[in-house]
Amino acid sequence: MIPAGFDYVRVNSAADAVAALQTSEDAKILGGGQSLIPILRLRLATPELIVDVSGVAEMNGIREDGDAIVIGAGTTHHDVTTSDLVRTHAPLLAQATATVADPQVRHRGTFGGAIAHADPAGDLPGVALVHNATMTIAGPAGTREVAAADFFLDYLTTTLAEDEVLVSIRLPKLGAGWGTHYEKFTRVAQSWSIVAVAAAVRRENGSIAEARVALTNMAPTHLRAAAVESALTGAAASAEAIKAASQAAAEGTSPTSDLNAQADYRAELARVLTGRAVAKAAGLS
Amino acid sequence: MVSINVTVDGRSESHDVEPRLLLVHYLRDVVGKVGTPIGCDTSNCGACTVSFNGQSIKSCSMLAVQADGGDVLTIEGLAGTVETDLHPMQEAFRECHGLQCGYCTPGMIMAACDLLKENPNPSEAEIREGIEGNLCRCTGYHNIVRAVQTAAASMSGTGVSS
């Protein structure tokens, strides 16, 4: 399977990427290419222009910035999972990223690419939601910042305009007192999540002071399980209380039925996996 | 056409290529490295795994133009990185019967070498996870895992150069 022909330009800055995007009505950004190249090969996309941002230095690397870490959109999954900064301040991201596809794909695929691609079965948008991440986006009018909660709009659709590029993702640290866990259900190694749950829990004196739970593949976009979060807030950090709160996990979701699972099965998975993820995040199992 | 310069198995290559040319087609059809097979063509099977700048990648999921300035090591160049006739990983696959039809073997060996570079003494579970990007439809993986364990022992944690 060979992609249809396209023009190719390699850029050295986010501003140059934006300028290149404006030269074509039908351009695509190439980072690690682990989603785009299979799509090109299958000819599900036949763009006129590919703008390669893989060499843009300002979009690569991980740094500490006060109470947050900032990850360049072009940073590979491998570099994310092996980063001491990520493991210390965003262990949920390190854990979830280590489950993305397989080692070869993690050597090429990028954090920003996975966020911008916004596949509802992807592992990383849910982590961005739990961290209350902020996306830094470059466009013709300069840069703008968008909260993760406002970034994901629909199936494979984000707030990114055709002539914008995701530059970096800012993750506020989840520090002392927080526990996190990513619980993923797949049929075989390296496959996409049928359902997955990202959870972060802050415990205080034996009860749950704050909980954040995000669901993967339970709707056209990732979403926070708001009913579970409010049921957990102030609840005892016990297996019984967590199980009870998890019963609300499928509220407000709209899972699909496909070859992997029916919608009602996905709803049950959401409840079960939420219970496991929260319990592990709370240090109970 | 785009001009690219790529080091392939230690030799410098310069070609004009179409932007849409996949790295695996470049390696096989332009450079002649047919030791790297095309398997699933959907980036699942890992048969086309090569080392790019020291990391395993699936060469069906990378454009040749993205390899410009980089260093590719294929199964054909692997033995050239050691003094012996075969690389210890190749030797271990032979000794342990880590292959039947052999189609997945080049990718499996390249992925296994990469695994040992990061983790010179992996447990059985770590080996199985480390080669999760490579499918074998013959062996049931049992002898492949044994081969990687054997290679890890014989390489004594020295890893593989690339």
Tab-separated table of C-alpha atoms in Angstrom:
chain	number	residue	atom	x	y	z
A	1	MET	CA	0.000	0.000	0.000
A	2	ILE	CA	1.561	3.200	-1.212
A	3	PRO	CA	0.364	6.697	-0.274
A	4	ALA	CA	-0.965	9.007	-2.971
A	5	GLY	CA	1.529	11.654	-4.013
A	6	PHE	CA	1.964	14.841	-1.989
A	7	ASP	CA	4.298	17.794	-1.700
A	8	TYR	CA	6.622	17.733	1.278
A	9	VAL	CA	8.180	20.527	3.255
A	10	ARG	CA	10.354	20.253	6.341
A	11	VAL	CA	10.208	23.220	8.709
A	12	ASN	CA	12.449	24.381	11.556
A	13	SER	CA	10.035	26.417	13.671
A	14	ALA	CA	6.386	26.461	14.658
A	15	ALA	CA	6.015	29.818	12.883
A	16	ASP	CA	7.364	28.275	9.671
A	17	ALA	CA	4.921	25.388	10.091
A	18	VAL	CA	2.024	27.850	10.314
A	19	ALA	CA	3.300	29.707	7.237
A	20	ALA	CA	3.587	26.430	5.314
A	21	LEU	CA	0.080	25.353	6.340
A	22	GLN	CA	-1.269	28.595	4.883
A	23	THR	CA	0.138	27.784	1.447
A	24	SER	CA	-2.286	24.894	0.919
A	25	GLU	CA	-5.989	24.233	1.287
A	26	ASP	CA	-5.283	20.621	2.139
A	27	ALA	CA	-2.194	20.239	4.309
A	28	LYS	CA	-1.386	17.784	7.083
A	29	ILE	CA	1.199	18.042	9.833
A	30	LEU	CA	3.649	15.136	10.104
A	31	GLY	CA	5.290	14.506	13.460
A	32	GLY	CA	6.176	10.909	14.246
A	33	GLY	CA	3.709	9.747	11.606
A	34	GLN	CA	2.463	6.723	13.532
A	35	SER	CA	-1.171	7.659	12.901
A	36	LEU	CA	-0.773	9.725	9.733
A	37	ILE	CA	1.389	7.347	7.697
A	38	PRO	CA	-0.941	4.339	8.098
A	39	ILE	CA	-3.819	6.670	7.144
A	40	LEU	CA	-1.907	7.847	4.081
A	41	ARG	CA	-1.084	4.288	3.102
A	42	LEU	CA	-4.702	3.253	3.324
A	43	ARG	CA	-5.536	6.417	1.343
A	44	LEU	CA	-8.033	7.437	3.977
A	45	ALA	CA	-6.304	10.795	3.595
A	46	THR	CA	-4.739	12.180	0.427
A	47	PRO	CA	-3.384	15.588	1.427
A	48	GLU	CA	-1.797	17.908	-1.092
A	49	LEU	CA	0.967	18.992	1.286
A	50	ILE	CA	2.767	17.360	4.222
A	51	VAL	CA	4.443	19.731	6.664
A	52	ASP	CA	7.104	17.823	8.605
A	53	VAL	CA	7.581	19.311	12.081
A	54	SER	CA	9.719	16.475	13.433
A	55	GLY	CA	12.847	18.636	13.367
A	56	VAL	CA	11.371	21.655	15.183
A	57	ALA	CA	13.544	22.091	18.286
A	58	GLU	CA	11.032	24.265	20.172
A	59	MET	CA	8.477	21.447	19.903
A	60	ASN	CA	10.755	18.829	21.410
A	61	GLY	CA	11.748	18.080	24.976
A	62	ILE	CA	10.442	18.155	28.528
A	63	ARG	CA	11.096	20.934	31.040
A	64	GLU	CA	10.010	21.956	34.495
A	65	ASP	CA	8.207	25.272	34.790
A	66	GLY	CA	7.286	26.074	38.380
A	67	ASP	CA	4.258	24.026	39.391
A	68	ALA	CA	4.010	22.341	35.981
A	69	ILE	CA	5.989	20.383	33.448
A	70	VAL	CA	5.904	21.437	29.815
A	71	ILE	CA	6.201	18.756	27.146
A	72	GLY	CA	6.953	19.665	23.547
A	73	ALA	CA	4.317	18.295	21.196
A	74	GLY	CA	6.981	16.487	19.181
A	75	THR	CA	8.428	14.621	22.152
A	76	THR	CA	8.286	10.890	21.487
A	77	HIS	CA	6.328	8.502	23.687
A	78	HIS	CA	9.614	6.780	24.491
A	79	ASP	CA	11.137	10.024	25.752
A	80	VAL	CA	7.991	10.748	27.795
A	81	THR	CA	7.934	7.360	29.526
A	82	THR	CA	11.639	7.431	30.334
A	83	SER	CA	11.689	11.034	31.598
A	84	ASP	CA	12.454	11.468	35.303
A	85	LEU	CA	10.448	14.713	35.297
A	86	VAL	CA	7.384	12.913	33.946
A	87	ARG	CA	7.811	9.912	36.247
A	88	THR	CA	8.085	12.230	39.271
A	89	HIS	CA	5.408	14.825	38.534
A	90	ALA	CA	3.064	13.057	36.112
A	91	PRO	CA	3.412	9.307	36.795
A	92	LEU	CA	-0.051	8.793	35.295
A	93	LEU	CA	1.288	10.027	31.952
A	94	ALA	CA	4.357	7.799	32.204
A	95	GLN	CA	2.172	4.782	32.966
A	96	ALA	CA	-0.414	5.467	30.247
A	97	THR	CA	2.223	6.263	27.625
A	98	ALA	CA	4.012	2.983	28.316
A	99	THR	CA	0.817	1.215	27.187
A	100	VAL	CA	0.624	3.039	23.840
A	101	ALA	CA	1.043	0.552	20.972
A	102	ASP	CA	4.496	-1.100	21.060
A	103	PRO	CA	8.147	-0.091	21.503
A	104	GLN	CA	8.719	0.658	17.815
A	105	VAL	CA	5.693	2.937	17.640
A	106	ARG	CA	6.682	4.639	20.897
A	107	HIS	CA	10.092	5.429	19.400
A	108	ARG	CA	8.453	7.437	16.601
A	109	GLY	CA	5.011	8.492	17.846
A	110	THR	CA	4.698	11.769	19.728
A	111	PHE	CA	2.706	13.044	22.696
A	112	GLY	CA	1.414	16.052	20.763
A	113	GLY	CA	0.545	13.913	17.772
A	114	ALA	CA	-1.599	11.629	19.902
A	115	ILE	CA	-3.309	14.646	21.511
A	116	ALA	CA	-3.945	16.424	18.204
A	117	HIS	CA	-5.135	13.218	16.490
A	118	ALA	CA	-7.729	12.906	19.288
A	119	ASP	CA	-8.636	9.279	18.707
A	120	PRO	CA	-11.290	8.453	21.323
A	121	ALA	CA	-9.526	5.123	21.954
A	122	GLY	CA	-6.165	6.844	22.443
A	123	ASP	CA	-4.529	6.655	25.864
A	124	LEU	CA	-3.271	10.196	26.311
A	125	PRO	CA	-6.182	12.663	25.980
A	126	GLY	CA	-7.698	11.240	29.179
A	127	VAL	CA	-4.440	11.897	31.010
A	128	ALA	CA	-4.479	15.493	29.733
A	129	LEU	CA	-8.017	15.893	31.094
A	130	VAL	CA	-7.106	14.485	34.518
A	131	HIS	CA	-4.079	16.781	34.744
A	132	ASN	CA	-6.121	19.845	33.701
A	133	ALA	CA	-3.494	20.328	31.016
A	134	THR	CA	-3.168	23.434	28.877
A	135	MET	CA	-2.376	23.246	25.165
A	136	THR	CA	-0.143	25.910	23.610
A	137	ILE	CA	-1.112	26.422	19.978
A	138	ALA	CA	0.681	28.468	17.312
A	139	GLY	CA	-1.366	30.098	14.571
A	140	PRO	CA	-1.311	33.024	12.149
A	141	ALA	CA	-2.178	35.484	14.942
A	142	GLY	CA	0.475	34.184	17.334
A	143	THR	CA	0.051	31.674	20.121
A	144	ARG	CA	-3.016	30.869	22.175
A	145	GLU	CA	-3.634	28.604	25.123
A	146	VAL	CA	-6.561	26.204	25.428
A	147	ALA	CA	-7.546	24.113	28.432
A	148	ALA	CA	-7.725	20.359	27.785
A	149	ALA	CA	-11.417	20.477	28.746
A	150	ASP	CA	-12.063	22.830	25.780
A	151	PHE	CA	-9.620	21.221	23.331
A	152	PHE	CA	-11.337	17.958	22.336
A	153	LEU	CA	-14.498	18.711	20.363
A	154	ASP	CA	-15.622	15.531	18.623
A	155	TYR	CA	-14.427	12.287	17.029
A	156	LEU	CA	-10.876	12.978	15.738
A	157	THR	CA	-11.685	16.673	16.040
A	158	THR	CA	-10.073	19.328	18.214
A	159	THR	CA	-10.137	23.078	18.448
A	160	LEU	CA	-7.003	23.217	16.261
A	161	ALA	CA	-7.706	25.183	13.075
A	162	GLU	CA	-6.351	24.064	9.701
A	163	ASP	CA	-3.522	26.584	9.922
A	164	GLU	CA	-2.604	25.988	13.568
A	165	VAL	CA	-0.059	23.662	15.142
A	166	LEU	CA	0.085	22.252	18.667
A	167	VAL	CA	3.425	23.376	20.124
A	168	SER	CA	3.438	22.066	23.690
A	169	ILE	CA	1.328	20.656	26.480
A	170	ARG	CA	1.561	22.037	30.012
A	171	LEU	CA	0.735	19.556	32.767
A	172	PRO	CA	0.313	20.956	36.285
A	173	LYS	CA	2.172	18.623	38.641
A	174	LEU	CA	0.204	16.136	40.683
A	175	GLY	CA	2.450	16.193	43.707
A	176	ALA	CA	2.400	15.000	47.281
A	177	GLY	CA	-0.883	13.516	48.430
A	178	TRP	CA	-1.954	12.470	44.940
A	179	GLY	CA	-2.076	8.894	43.751
A	180	THR	CA	-2.760	7.993	40.129
A	181	HIS	CA	-3.488	4.943	38.016
A	182	TYR	CA	-4.291	4.112	34.389
A	183	GLU	CA	-6.452	1.011	33.963
A	184	LYS	CA	-6.698	-0.206	30.375
A	185	PHE	CA	-8.730	-3.054	28.944
A	186	THR	CA	-7.571	-4.579	25.667
A	187	ARG	CA	-7.973	-7.941	24.034
A	188	VAL	CA	-4.400	-8.454	22.895
A	189	ALA	CA	-1.039	-6.731	23.357
A	190	GLN	CA	-0.511	-3.471	21.441
A	191	SER	CA	-4.198	-3.076	20.568
A	192	TRP	CA	-6.350	-0.010	21.202
A	193	SER	CA	-8.306	0.338	24.421
A	194	ILE	CA	-11.782	-1.133	24.375
A	195	VAL	CA	-12.279	1.058	27.432
A	196	ALA	CA	-9.702	2.627	29.734
A	197	VAL	CA	-9.821	4.831	32.814
A	198	ALA	CA	-7.332	7.427	34.063
A	199	ALA	CA	-7.725	8.272	37.740
A	200	ALA	CA	-6.078	10.672	40.174
A	201	VAL	CA	-7.023	10.752	43.836
A	202	ARG	CA	-5.898	13.055	46.653
A	203	ARG	CA	-6.342	11.492	50.067
A	204	GLU	CA	-6.643	13.345	53.331
A	205	ASN	CA	-7.040	11.637	56.704
A	206	GLY	CA	-8.441	8.403	55.355
A	207	SER	CA	-10.950	9.989	53.012
A	208	ILE	CA	-10.867	11.179	49.430
A	209	ALA	CA	-10.498	14.958	49.293
A	210	GLU	CA	-10.453	15.224	45.516
A	211	ALA	CA	-10.829	12.793	42.630
A	212	ARG	CA	-10.406	13.155	38.894
A	213	VAL	CA	-11.497	10.396	36.555
A	214	ALA	CA	-11.324	10.392	32.746
A	215	LEU	CA	-12.788	7.771	30.437
A	216	THR	CA	-11.232	6.493	27.201
A	217	ASN	CA	-13.437	5.263	24.351
A	218	MET	CA	-16.777	5.910	26.059
A	219	ALA	CA	-17.862	8.725	23.704
A	220	PRO	CA	-16.659	10.479	20.528
A	221	THR	CA	-14.193	12.306	22.791
A	222	HIS	CA	-12.551	11.478	26.095
A	223	LEU	CA	-14.564	12.790	28.999
A	224	ARG	CA	-14.407	13.276	32.735
A	225	ALA	CA	-16.696	11.048	34.813
A	226	ALA	CA	-18.202	13.978	36.692
A	227	ALA	CA	-20.770	11.923	38.610
A	228	VAL	CA	-18.063	9.594	39.918
A	229	GLU	CA	-15.845	12.498	40.875
A	230	SER	CA	-18.551	14.208	42.931
A	231	ALA	CA	-19.592	10.931	44.564
A	232	LEU	CA	-15.982	10.309	45.583
A	233	THR	CA	-15.337	13.774	46.968
A	234	GLY	CA	-15.431	13.506	50.743
A	235	ALA	CA	-16.086	9.752	50.626
A	236	ALA	CA	-14.123	7.304	52.737
A	237	ALA	CA	-11.084	5.895	50.971
A	238	SER	CA	-12.518	2.395	51.242
A	239	ALA	CA	-13.166	-0.355	48.722
A	240	GLU	CA	-16.931	-0.185	49.409
A	241	ALA	CA	-17.202	3.590	48.931
A	242	ILE	CA	-15.143	3.479	45.739
A	243	LYS	CA	-17.204	0.636	44.312
A	244	ALA	CA	-20.410	2.509	45.072
A	245	ALA	CA	-19.165	5.724	43.462
A	246	SER	CA	-17.954	3.823	40.380
A	247	GLN	CA	-21.505	2.726	39.585
A	248	ALA	CA	-22.016	6.204	38.102
A	249	ALA	CA	-19.110	5.850	35.640
A	250	ALA	CA	-21.242	5.365	32.526
A	251	GLU	CA	-23.513	8.359	33.255
A	252	GLY	CA	-23.390	10.894	30.470
A	253	THR	CA	-21.394	8.631	28.148
A	254	SER	CA	-22.306	7.485	24.627
A	255	PRO	CA	-20.144	4.471	23.837
A	256	THR	CA	-20.275	2.883	20.396
A	257	SER	CA	-21.004	-0.708	19.505
A	258	ASP	CA	-18.417	-2.203	17.209
A	259	LEU	CA	-16.529	-5.423	16.513
A	260	ASN	CA	-14.718	-5.209	19.854
A	261	ALA	CA	-17.638	-4.579	22.192
A	262	GLN	CA	-21.298	-3.625	22.450
A	263	ALA	CA	-22.233	-0.346	24.115
A	264	ASP	CA	-23.735	-1.974	27.220
A	265	TYR	CA	-20.582	-4.047	27.667
A	266	ARG	CA	-18.501	-0.885	27.430
A	267	ALA	CA	-20.702	0.738	30.086
A	268	GLU	CA	-20.088	-2.195	32.407
A	269	LEU	CA	-16.357	-2.027	31.673
A	270	ALA	CA	-16.379	1.682	32.548
A	271	ARG	CA	-17.891	0.916	35.968
A	272	VAL	CA	-15.531	-1.966	36.720
A	273	LEU	CA	-12.366	-0.287	35.419
A	274	THR	CA	-13.213	2.970	37.220
A	275	GLY	CA	-13.467	1.032	40.461
A	276	ARG	CA	-10.086	-0.580	39.861
A	277	ALA	CA	-8.386	2.616	38.727
A	278	VAL	CA	-9.647	4.692	41.659
A	279	ALA	CA	-8.836	1.967	44.195
A	280	LYS	CA	-5.288	1.697	42.874
A	281	ALA	CA	-4.907	5.483	42.734
A	282	ALA	CA	-6.091	5.633	46.356
A	283	GLY	CA	-3.486	3.051	47.306
A	284	LEU	CA	-6.023	0.380	48.214
A	285	SER	CA	-4.915	-2.359	45.841
B	1	MET	CA	11.753	14.527	-5.765
B	2	VAL	CA	13.703	15.141	-2.577
B	3	SER	CA	17.417	14.496	-2.118
B	4	ILE	CA	18.242	12.362	0.902
B	5	ASN	CA	21.453	11.126	2.470
B	6	VAL	CA	21.095	8.102	4.712
B	7	THR	CA	23.649	5.771	6.237
B	8	VAL	CA	22.416	2.216	5.696
B	9	ASP	CA	24.329	-0.622	7.363
B	10	GLY	CA	27.379	1.585	7.649
B	11	ARG	CA	27.382	2.772	4.047
B	12	SER	CA	26.452	6.289	2.977
B	13	GLU	CA	23.594	6.382	0.451
B	14	SER	CA	22.371	9.391	-1.546
B	15	HIS	CA	19.218	9.280	-3.649
B	16	ASP	CA	16.444	11.447	-5.021
B	17	VAL	CA	13.159	10.008	-3.793
B	18	GLU	CA	9.472	10.767	-3.986
B	19	PRO	CA	8.173	12.172	-0.671
B	20	ARG	CA	5.598	9.372	-0.499
B	21	LEU	CA	8.224	6.599	-0.639
B	22	LEU	CA	8.091	4.525	2.529
B	23	LEU	CA	11.370	3.738	4.245
B	24	VAL	CA	10.848	-0.007	3.808
B	25	HIS	CA	10.415	0.409	0.042
B	26	TYR	CA	13.479	2.631	-0.046
B	27	LEU	CA	15.529	0.012	1.782
B	28	ARG	CA	14.336	-2.887	-0.356
B	29	ASP	CA	13.830	-1.389	-3.819
B	30	VAL	CA	16.358	1.450	-3.912
B	31	VAL	CA	19.188	0.307	-1.619
B	32	GLY	CA	18.599	-3.425	-2.173
B	33	LYS	CA	18.268	-4.441	1.468
B	34	VAL	CA	15.741	-7.187	0.828
B	35	GLY	CA	16.555	-8.810	4.166
B	36	THR	CA	13.920	-6.474	5.614
B	37	PRO	CA	10.541	-7.944	4.620
B	38	ILE	CA	7.164	-6.282	4.302
B	39	GLY	CA	4.633	-8.146	6.418
B	40	CYS	CA	1.228	-6.777	7.280
B	41	ASP	CA	1.569	-3.388	5.609
B	42	THR	CA	-0.564	-1.949	8.420
B	43	SER	CA	2.147	-1.352	11.070
B	44	ASN	CA	0.953	-4.215	13.236
B	45	CYS	CA	3.332	-7.092	12.594
B	46	GLY	CA	6.804	-5.602	13.054
B	47	ALA	CA	8.409	-7.748	10.309
B	48	CYS	CA	9.909	-4.591	8.747
B	49	THR	CA	11.555	-3.457	12.006
B	50	VAL	CA	14.944	-1.806	11.566
B	51	SER	CA	17.069	0.341	13.833
B	52	PHE	CA	16.931	4.080	13.079
B	53	ASN	CA	19.422	6.265	14.940
B	54	GLY	CA	19.789	3.439	17.446
B	55	GLN	CA	16.082	2.818	18.108
B	56	SER	CA	13.810	0.121	16.671
B	57	ILE	CA	11.143	1.447	14.308
B	58	LYS	CA	8.704	-0.015	11.809
B	59	SER	CA	10.056	0.970	8.420
B	60	CYS	CA	6.589	0.690	6.823
B	61	SER	CA	5.463	3.583	9.038
B	62	MET	CA	8.164	6.071	8.217
B	63	LEU	CA	8.836	8.020	5.037
B	64	ALA	CA	12.241	7.706	3.417
B	65	VAL	CA	12.535	11.506	3.482
B	66	GLN	CA	12.243	11.378	7.276
B	67	ALA	CA	15.383	9.245	7.378
B	68	ASP	CA	17.436	12.006	5.744
B	69	GLY	CA	20.623	12.528	7.730
B	70	GLY	CA	19.966	9.442	9.821
B	71	ASP	CA	21.535	6.054	10.387
B	72	VAL	CA	19.644	2.867	9.525
B	73	LEU	CA	20.748	-0.605	10.582
B	74	THR	CA	18.952	-3.542	8.948
B	75	ILE	CA	19.209	-7.258	9.587
B	76	GLU	CA	21.721	-7.392	6.724
B	77	GLY	CA	24.137	-5.125	8.585
B	78	LEU	CA	23.657	-6.567	12.041
B	79	ALA	CA	26.420	-9.160	11.847
B	80	GLY	CA	28.768	-6.430	10.648
B	81	THR	CA	28.548	-4.829	14.095
B	82	VAL	CA	30.293	-7.806	15.750
B	83	GLU	CA	33.490	-9.816	15.210
B	84	THR	CA	31.741	-13.177	14.801
B	85	ASP	CA	30.026	-14.478	11.648
B	86	LEU	CA	26.602	-14.048	13.168
B	87	HIS	CA	25.405	-11.542	15.734
B	88	PRO	CA	24.798	-13.295	19.101
B	89	MET	CA	21.067	-12.673	18.680
B	90	GLN	CA	21.093	-14.380	15.277
B	91	GLU	CA	23.152	-17.235	16.713
B	92	ALA	CA	20.699	-17.615	19.607
B	93	PHE	CA	17.691	-17.715	17.267
B	94	ARG	CA	19.430	-20.497	15.332
B	95	GLU	CA	20.435	-22.437	18.440
B	96	CYS	CA	17.023	-22.177	20.108
B	97	HIS	CA	14.936	-22.787	16.978
B	98	GLY	CA	13.469	-19.317	17.391
B	99	LEU	CA	11.933	-19.460	13.932
B	100	GLN	CA	9.932	-21.704	11.688
B	101	CYS	CA	8.938	-19.988	8.450
B	102	GLY	CA	11.358	-17.166	9.209
B	103	TYR	CA	9.281	-14.305	7.865
B	104	CYS	CA	9.077	-12.435	11.160
B	105	THR	CA	12.676	-13.197	12.094
B	106	PRO	CA	14.518	-10.107	10.769
B	107	GLY	CA	12.117	-7.796	12.589
B	108	MET	CA	12.027	-10.004	15.645
B	109	ILE	CA	15.822	-9.978	15.893
B	110	MET	CA	16.060	-6.211	15.413
B	111	ALA	CA	13.391	-5.636	18.072
B	112	ALA	CA	15.090	-8.085	20.435
B	113	CYS	CA	18.467	-6.360	20.001
B	114	ASP	CA	16.816	-3.043	20.824
B	115	LEU	CA	15.203	-4.560	23.899
B	116	LEU	CA	18.579	-5.794	25.217
B	117	LYS	CA	20.137	-2.394	24.621
B	118	GLU	CA	17.669	-0.835	27.051
B	119	ASN	CA	17.421	-3.808	29.380
B	120	PRO	CA	20.434	-6.162	29.116
B	121	ASN	CA	18.968	-8.765	31.499
B	122	PRO	CA	15.236	-8.851	30.912
B	123	SER	CA	12.877	-11.225	32.684
B	124	GLU	CA	10.681	-13.513	30.604
B	125	ALA	CA	7.747	-11.123	31.095
B	126	GLU	CA	9.894	-8.163	30.033
B	127	ILE	CA	10.957	-10.037	26.893
B	128	ARG	CA	7.345	-10.825	26.003
B	129	GLU	CA	6.411	-7.161	26.508
B	130	GLY	CA	9.508	-5.974	24.686
B	131	ILE	CA	8.593	-7.877	21.525
B	132	GLU	CA	4.875	-7.056	21.676
B	133	GLY	CA	5.257	-5.082	18.449
B	134	ASN	CA	6.288	-8.204	16.534
B	135	LEU	CA	3.946	-10.974	15.498
B	136	CYS	CA	5.019	-14.561	14.858
B	137	ARG	CA	2.349	-16.871	13.492
B	138	CYS	CA	4.420	-20.078	13.738
B	139	THR	CA	6.305	-20.499	16.981
B	140	GLY	CA	3.951	-19.488	19.741
B	141	TYR	CA	6.844	-17.252	20.872
B	142	HIS	CA	8.200	-19.869	23.270
B	143	ASN	CA	11.481	-20.459	21.466
B	144	ILE	CA	11.801	-16.803	20.528
B	145	VAL	CA	11.725	-15.884	24.213
B	146	ARG	CA	14.289	-18.593	24.891
B	147	ALA	CA	16.498	-17.233	22.115
B	148	VAL	CA	16.392	-13.728	23.574
B	149	GLN	CA	17.247	-15.107	27.007
B	150	THR	CA	20.133	-17.069	25.501
B	151	ALA	CA	21.413	-14.034	23.617
B	152	ALA	CA	21.160	-11.895	26.749
B	153	ALA	CA	23.299	-14.427	28.603
B	154	SER	CA	25.898	-14.715	25.845
B	155	MET	CA	26.108	-10.951	25.354
B	156	SER	CA	26.646	-10.555	29.111
B	157	GLY	CA	24.866	-7.267	29.185
B	158	THR	CA	27.048	-5.601	26.598
B	159	GLY	CA	24.076	-4.638	24.426
B	160	VAL	CA	24.318	-4.223	20.671
B	161	SER	CA	26.090	-1.501	18.822
B	162	SER	CA	24.367	0.199	15.946
